[in-house]
Amino acid sequence: MSIPYNSPYRITITLGGIIKIVAVLALLYVCYLVKDVLALLFVALIFSSAIDPWVDVLQRYKIPRTVSVLFIYAVAAVVITAVVILLIPPISQQFGALAKNFPSYVDKISSGYNFVKDFTAQHGILERIKQNIGGLESNLTVAAGSIFTTVSGIFGGIVSFFIVLVVTFYMAVEENAMKKIIWSLAPPKDQTYLMQLINRMQRQVGYWLRGELILMFIVGFFTWVGLSFIPAMSEYALVLGLIVGLTEFVPYLGPIIGAIPAVFLALTINPVVALLVLILYIIIQQVEGNILVPKIMERAVG
C-alpha cells in the first residue's frame, strides 16, 4: 500500500539528518577504537566516586585534598598488604588441597548417587575433569614456553592498574575535575542539568560500591565462620567463604554460584552435611536479602 504525499507518516530525509547520523556512527566507532581507555576511565571514575566522600571528610579538618588522597591510598595499601600476608598462605593451601582431592570427591559423588554416575559416565565428564586436573603440570610446562606472552599480559595488567590509580588520584585531588571537563564540552543550555546528573551519579556509584564491598565482606566472613563450625567442612571453610564473598558481587546468580562448591563438597561426605550446608547458606542469604541489603544499600538506591 502506498503512502500519500500529504500523509502525516511521510518520512523526510534532510542533509542535516544524514550528517547527524554519520556523526553518531563516527562517534560510536571512535569509542570502539578507544574502548580500553574508556574502560579504564570508567573504573577510575568508580574508584574516585568511592573515595571522594572520605576525602571530603578529611578536608573538613583542613587537610589538603592531595594529602587526604595519599593518606587513603596508604591506608588501602596497608590493608591490602595485611590481607595478602594473612590470608594468601591458608587460601593457597586450601585451594591446593581442593584441587588434589577433587577427583576423589567426584568419585564419591558418582558412586553414591547413581544418576550422577550414569550421567558422568555417559558424557565422559569425570574423565575430562581428571585429565584437566591431572594435566596441570603439563599445562604449566606449556605456559613456561610462552612466558613472554604471560609476562607481557601481567605487565599490561600492572600498567593498567597504575593508570587507574593515577587517574583516580587526579579525579579525587582535582575537585570536580570530571564536571569541569563535561561543563566545557556541553551546550550551555544543558550544563546545569548535566552537573546535577553527574552529582547524583557519583554519589550513587560511591554508595553502591562501598555497599557492595561491605556486603561481600560480611557474607564471606559469616560463611567462613558458619562452615568452620561444621567439622566435615572446616578444612575448606576459608576458601569457600572467599568464593561466596567474591560471587556476592554478581547480582541474583552470585549467591547460587557461590553455594554450589560447598554443597558439592558436602555431598561427598553425606546428605546430612549437605543439608546443614544448604541450610547455612539459605540463612545467610535470607539475612543478607532481608536485613543487610535494605540497610546497607538504602542510600545507594534511595
CSV table of C-alpha atoms in Angstrom, one decimal:
chain,number,residue,atom,x,y,z
A,1,MET,CA,0.0,0.0,0.0
A,2,SER,CA,1.4,3.4,-1.0
A,3,ILE,CA,1.5,6.3,1.4
A,4,PRO,CA,0.1,9.6,0.0
A,5,TYR,CA,2.4,12.5,-0.3
A,6,ASN,CA,0.5,14.6,2.2
A,7,SER,CA,0.3,11.7,4.8
A,8,PRO,CA,1.4,12.6,8.4
A,9,TYR,CA,3.6,9.5,8.2
A,10,ARG,CA,5.7,10.9,5.4
A,11,ILE,CA,9.5,10.5,6.2
A,12,THR,CA,11.6,13.4,5.2
A,13,ILE,CA,15.4,12.9,4.8
A,14,THR,CA,17.5,16.0,5.1
A,15,LEU,CA,21.1,16.7,4.8
A,16,GLY,CA,21.3,17.7,8.4
A,17,GLY,CA,19.8,14.4,9.5
A,18,ILE,CA,22.2,12.4,7.4
A,19,ILE,CA,25.1,14.4,8.9
A,20,LYS,CA,23.9,13.7,12.4
A,21,ILE,CA,23.6,10.0,11.8
A,22,VAL,CA,27.1,9.9,10.3
A,23,ALA,CA,28.4,11.9,13.2
A,24,VAL,CA,26.8,9.5,15.7
A,25,LEU,CA,28.2,6.4,13.9
A,26,ALA,CA,31.6,8.0,13.7
A,27,LEU,CA,31.5,8.8,17.5
A,28,LEU,CA,30.5,5.2,18.2
A,29,TYR,CA,33.3,3.9,16.0
A,30,VAL,CA,35.8,6.2,17.8
A,31,CYS,CA,34.5,4.9,21.2
A,32,TYR,CA,35.0,1.3,19.9
A,33,LEU,CA,38.6,2.1,19.0
A,34,VAL,CA,39.4,3.6,22.4
A,35,LYS,CA,37.2,1.2,24.4
A,36,ASP,CA,40.1,0.1,26.6
A,37,VAL,CA,40.9,3.7,27.5
A,38,LEU,CA,37.2,4.4,28.2
A,39,ALA,CA,37.0,1.3,30.4
A,40,LEU,CA,40.0,2.5,32.5
A,41,LEU,CA,38.4,5.9,32.8
A,42,PHE,CA,35.1,4.3,33.9
A,43,VAL,CA,36.9,2.2,36.6
A,44,ALA,CA,38.8,5.3,37.8
A,45,LEU,CA,35.5,7.2,38.0
A,46,ILE,CA,34.0,4.5,40.1
A,47,PHE,CA,37.1,4.5,42.5
A,48,SER,CA,37.2,8.2,42.7
A,49,SER,CA,33.4,8.3,43.5
A,50,ALA,CA,34.0,5.7,46.2
A,51,ILE,CA,36.8,7.6,48.0
A,52,ASP,CA,35.5,11.2,47.4
A,53,PRO,CA,33.3,11.3,50.5
A,54,TRP,CA,36.3,10.2,52.6
A,55,VAL,CA,38.4,13.0,51.1
A,56,ASP,CA,35.6,15.5,51.8
A,57,VAL,CA,35.5,14.4,55.5
A,58,LEU,CA,39.3,14.8,55.8
A,59,GLN,CA,39.1,18.2,54.1
A,60,ARG,CA,36.7,19.4,56.8
A,61,TYR,CA,39.7,19.1,59.2
A,62,LYS,CA,41.7,21.4,57.0
A,63,ILE,CA,43.7,18.5,55.4
A,64,PRO,CA,44.5,19.3,51.8
A,65,ARG,CA,42.9,17.0,49.2
A,66,THR,CA,46.3,15.8,47.9
A,67,VAL,CA,47.3,14.7,51.4
A,68,SER,CA,43.9,13.2,52.0
A,69,VAL,CA,44.0,11.1,48.9
A,70,LEU,CA,47.6,10.0,49.6
A,71,PHE,CA,46.5,9.0,53.1
A,72,ILE,CA,43.6,7.0,51.8
A,73,TYR,CA,45.9,5.3,49.3
A,74,ALA,CA,48.4,4.5,52.1
A,75,VAL,CA,45.7,3.0,54.3
A,76,ALA,CA,44.3,0.9,51.4
A,77,ALA,CA,47.9,-0.3,50.7
A,78,VAL,CA,48.4,-1.3,54.3
A,79,VAL,CA,45.1,-3.1,54.5
A,80,ILE,CA,45.6,-5.0,51.2
A,81,THR,CA,49.2,-6.0,52.2
A,82,ALA,CA,47.9,-7.3,55.6
A,83,VAL,CA,45.2,-9.3,53.9
A,84,VAL,CA,47.6,-10.8,51.5
A,85,ILE,CA,50.1,-11.7,54.2
A,86,LEU,CA,47.5,-13.2,56.5
A,87,LEU,CA,45.1,-14.9,54.0
A,88,ILE,CA,47.1,-15.9,51.0
A,89,PRO,CA,49.0,-18.8,52.6
A,90,PRO,CA,45.9,-20.6,54.1
A,91,ILE,CA,43.9,-19.9,51.0
A,92,SER,CA,46.6,-21.2,48.7
A,93,GLN,CA,46.9,-24.3,50.9
A,94,GLN,CA,43.2,-25.0,50.9
A,95,PHE,CA,43.0,-24.4,47.1
A,96,GLY,CA,45.9,-26.9,46.6
A,97,ALA,CA,44.2,-29.5,48.8
A,98,LEU,CA,40.9,-28.9,47.0
A,99,ALA,CA,42.5,-29.4,43.6
A,100,LYS,CA,44.4,-32.5,44.8
A,101,ASN,CA,41.3,-34.2,46.3
A,102,PHE,CA,38.8,-33.1,43.6
A,103,PRO,CA,38.9,-36.3,41.6
A,104,SER,CA,38.2,-38.4,44.7
A,105,TYR,CA,35.3,-36.2,45.6
A,106,VAL,CA,33.8,-36.7,42.1
A,107,ASP,CA,34.3,-40.5,42.5
A,108,LYS,CA,32.4,-40.4,45.8
A,109,ILE,CA,29.6,-38.4,44.2
A,110,SER,CA,29.4,-40.8,41.3
A,111,SER,CA,29.5,-44.0,43.4
A,112,GLY,CA,27.0,-42.7,45.9
A,113,TYR,CA,24.4,-41.3,43.5
A,114,ASN,CA,23.5,-43.5,40.6
A,115,PHE,CA,22.0,-40.7,38.5
A,116,VAL,CA,25.3,-38.7,38.7
A,117,LYS,CA,27.3,-41.8,38.0
A,118,ASP,CA,25.3,-42.6,34.9
A,119,PHE,CA,25.4,-39.0,33.7
A,120,THR,CA,29.1,-38.6,34.2
A,121,ALA,CA,29.8,-41.9,32.5
A,122,GLN,CA,27.6,-41.2,29.6
A,123,HIS,CA,29.1,-37.8,28.8
A,124,GLY,CA,32.7,-38.6,29.9
A,125,ILE,CA,32.6,-35.7,32.4
A,126,LEU,CA,34.6,-37.5,35.1
A,127,GLU,CA,37.4,-38.4,32.7
A,128,ARG,CA,37.7,-34.9,31.3
A,129,ILE,CA,37.8,-33.4,34.8
A,130,LYS,CA,40.5,-35.9,35.8
A,131,GLN,CA,42.5,-35.1,32.7
A,132,ASN,CA,42.2,-31.4,33.2
A,133,ILE,CA,43.3,-31.5,36.8
A,134,GLY,CA,46.0,-34.2,36.2
A,135,GLY,CA,47.3,-32.1,33.3
A,136,LEU,CA,48.2,-29.1,35.4
A,137,GLU,CA,51.8,-30.0,35.3
A,138,SER,CA,51.9,-30.2,31.5
A,139,ASN,CA,49.9,-27.0,31.3
A,140,LEU,CA,52.5,-25.3,33.4
A,141,THR,CA,55.2,-26.6,31.1
A,142,VAL,CA,53.4,-25.2,28.1
A,143,ALA,CA,52.9,-21.9,30.0
A,144,ALA,CA,56.6,-21.7,30.7
A,145,GLY,CA,57.2,-22.0,27.0
A,146,SER,CA,55.1,-18.9,26.3
A,147,ILE,CA,56.5,-17.0,29.3
A,148,PHE,CA,57.0,-13.9,27.2
A,149,THR,CA,53.3,-13.7,26.4
A,150,THR,CA,52.4,-14.3,30.0
A,151,VAL,CA,54.8,-11.7,31.3
A,152,SER,CA,53.5,-9.2,28.7
A,153,GLY,CA,49.9,-9.8,29.9
A,154,ILE,CA,50.9,-9.4,33.5
A,155,PHE,CA,52.9,-6.2,32.7
A,156,GLY,CA,49.9,-4.8,30.7
A,157,GLY,CA,47.6,-5.5,33.7
A,158,ILE,CA,50.0,-3.8,36.1
A,159,VAL,CA,50.3,-0.8,33.8
A,160,SER,CA,46.5,-0.6,33.5
A,161,PHE,CA,46.2,-0.8,37.3
A,162,PHE,CA,48.7,2.1,37.8
A,163,ILE,CA,46.9,4.1,35.1
A,164,VAL,CA,43.6,3.7,37.0
A,165,LEU,CA,45.4,4.7,40.3
A,166,VAL,CA,46.9,7.8,38.7
A,167,VAL,CA,43.6,8.9,37.0
A,168,THR,CA,41.7,8.2,40.2
A,169,PHE,CA,44.2,10.3,42.1
A,170,TYR,CA,43.7,13.2,39.7
A,171,MET,CA,39.9,12.9,39.8
A,172,ALA,CA,39.9,12.9,43.6
A,173,VAL,CA,42.5,15.6,44.1
A,174,GLU,CA,41.2,17.9,41.4
A,175,GLU,CA,37.8,18.6,42.9
A,176,ASN,CA,35.0,18.5,40.3
A,177,ALA,CA,37.6,17.5,37.6
A,178,MET,CA,35.1,15.4,35.6
A,179,LYS,CA,32.4,18.1,36.0
A,180,LYS,CA,34.8,20.8,34.6
A,181,ILE,CA,35.5,18.7,31.6
A,182,ILE,CA,31.9,18.0,30.8
A,183,TRP,CA,30.9,21.6,31.5
A,184,SER,CA,33.4,22.8,28.9
A,185,LEU,CA,32.1,20.3,26.3
A,186,ALA,CA,28.3,20.5,27.0
A,187,PRO,CA,26.0,23.0,25.3
A,188,PRO,CA,25.2,26.0,27.7
A,189,LYS,CA,21.5,25.1,28.0
A,190,ASP,CA,22.4,21.5,29.2
A,191,GLN,CA,25.3,22.4,31.6
A,192,THR,CA,23.2,22.8,34.8
A,193,TYR,CA,21.2,19.6,34.2
A,194,LEU,CA,24.4,17.6,33.4
A,195,MET,CA,26.1,18.8,36.6
A,196,GLN,CA,23.2,17.7,38.7
A,197,LEU,CA,23.1,14.4,36.9
A,198,ILE,CA,26.8,13.8,37.4
A,199,ASN,CA,26.5,14.7,41.1
A,200,ARG,CA,23.8,12.1,41.5
A,201,MET,CA,25.7,9.5,39.6
A,202,GLN,CA,28.9,10.0,41.5
A,203,ARG,CA,27.1,9.9,44.8
A,204,GLN,CA,25.1,6.8,43.9
A,205,VAL,CA,28.1,4.9,42.4
A,206,GLY,CA,30.1,5.7,45.5
A,207,TYR,CA,27.4,4.4,47.9
A,208,TRP,CA,26.8,1.4,45.7
A,209,LEU,CA,30.4,0.3,45.5
A,210,ARG,CA,31.0,0.8,49.3
A,211,GLY,CA,27.8,-1.1,50.0
A,212,GLU,CA,28.8,-4.0,47.7
A,213,LEU,CA,32.2,-4.3,49.3
A,214,ILE,CA,30.6,-4.3,52.8
A,215,LEU,CA,28.1,-7.0,51.7
A,216,MET,CA,30.9,-9.1,50.1
A,217,PHE,CA,32.9,-9.0,53.3
A,218,ILE,CA,30.0,-9.7,55.7
A,219,VAL,CA,28.6,-12.6,53.6
A,220,GLY,CA,32.1,-14.1,53.1
A,221,PHE,CA,33.0,-13.7,56.7
A,222,PHE,CA,29.9,-15.4,58.1
A,223,THR,CA,30.1,-18.2,55.5
A,224,TRP,CA,33.6,-18.9,56.7
A,225,VAL,CA,32.6,-18.8,60.4
A,226,GLY,CA,29.5,-21.0,59.8
A,227,LEU,CA,31.4,-23.6,57.8
A,228,SER,CA,34.1,-23.7,60.4
A,229,PHE,CA,31.5,-25.0,62.9
A,230,ILE,CA,30.7,-27.9,60.6
A,231,PRO,CA,33.7,-30.2,61.3
A,232,ALA,CA,33.5,-32.0,58.0
A,233,MET,CA,33.6,-28.7,56.1
A,234,SER,CA,36.1,-26.7,58.2
A,235,GLU,CA,39.1,-27.8,56.1
A,236,TYR,CA,37.9,-25.6,53.2
A,237,ALA,CA,35.9,-23.0,55.2
A,238,LEU,CA,38.2,-20.1,54.3
A,239,VAL,CA,38.4,-20.7,50.6
A,240,LEU,CA,34.6,-21.4,50.4
A,241,GLY,CA,33.9,-18.2,52.3
A,242,LEU,CA,36.2,-16.3,49.8
A,243,ILE,CA,34.3,-17.8,46.9
A,244,VAL,CA,30.9,-16.8,48.3
A,245,GLY,CA,32.2,-13.3,49.1
A,246,LEU,CA,33.5,-12.8,45.5
A,247,THR,CA,30.4,-14.1,43.9
A,248,GLU,CA,28.3,-11.8,46.0
A,249,PHE,CA,29.3,-9.1,43.6
A,250,VAL,CA,27.2,-10.8,40.9
A,251,PRO,CA,23.6,-9.8,41.1
A,252,TYR,CA,20.9,-12.6,41.6
A,253,LEU,CA,23.0,-15.5,40.4
A,254,GLY,CA,26.1,-14.8,42.6
A,255,PRO,CA,24.8,-16.4,45.8
A,256,ILE,CA,23.7,-19.5,43.9
A,257,ILE,CA,27.0,-19.8,42.1
A,258,GLY,CA,28.8,-19.3,45.4
A,259,ALA,CA,26.8,-22.1,47.1
A,260,ILE,CA,27.5,-24.8,44.5
A,261,PRO,CA,31.1,-25.7,45.5
A,262,ALA,CA,30.2,-26.1,49.2
A,263,VAL,CA,27.1,-28.2,48.6
A,264,PHE,CA,29.0,-30.3,46.1
A,265,LEU,CA,31.8,-31.0,48.7
A,266,ALA,CA,29.2,-31.7,51.4
A,267,LEU,CA,27.5,-34.3,49.1
A,268,THR,CA,30.8,-36.2,49.0
A,269,ILE,CA,30.5,-36.6,52.8
A,270,ASN,CA,26.9,-37.4,53.4
A,271,PRO,CA,23.4,-35.9,52.7
A,272,VAL,CA,23.1,-34.7,56.3
A,273,VAL,CA,26.2,-32.5,56.0
A,274,ALA,CA,24.9,-31.3,52.6
A,275,LEU,CA,21.6,-30.4,54.2
A,276,LEU,CA,23.4,-28.5,57.0
A,277,VAL,CA,25.5,-26.5,54.5
A,278,LEU,CA,22.4,-25.7,52.4
A,279,ILE,CA,20.5,-24.5,55.5
A,280,LEU,CA,23.5,-22.3,56.5
A,281,TYR,CA,23.7,-20.8,53.0
A,282,ILE,CA,19.9,-20.2,53.0
A,283,ILE,CA,20.0,-18.5,56.4
A,284,ILE,CA,22.9,-16.2,55.3
A,285,GLN,CA,21.2,-15.3,52.1
A,286,GLN,CA,17.9,-14.6,53.9
A,287,VAL,CA,19.6,-12.3,56.4
A,288,GLU,CA,21.5,-10.6,53.6
A,289,GLY,CA,18.5,-10.1,51.4
A,290,ASN,CA,16.0,-9.1,54.1
A,291,ILE,CA,18.2,-7.2,56.6
A,292,LEU,CA,21.7,-6.3,55.2
A,293,VAL,CA,20.8,-5.2,51.7
A,294,PRO,CA,17.9,-2.9,52.8
A,295,LYS,CA,20.1,-1.2,55.4
A,296,ILE,CA,23.4,-1.1,53.6
A,297,MET,CA,22.2,-0.3,50.1
A,298,GLU,CA,19.4,2.0,51.2
A,299,ARG,CA,21.3,5.1,50.4
A,300,ALA,CA,22.5,3.7,47.1
A,301,VAL,CA,19.0,3.0,45.8
A,302,GLY,CA,17.2,5.8,47.6
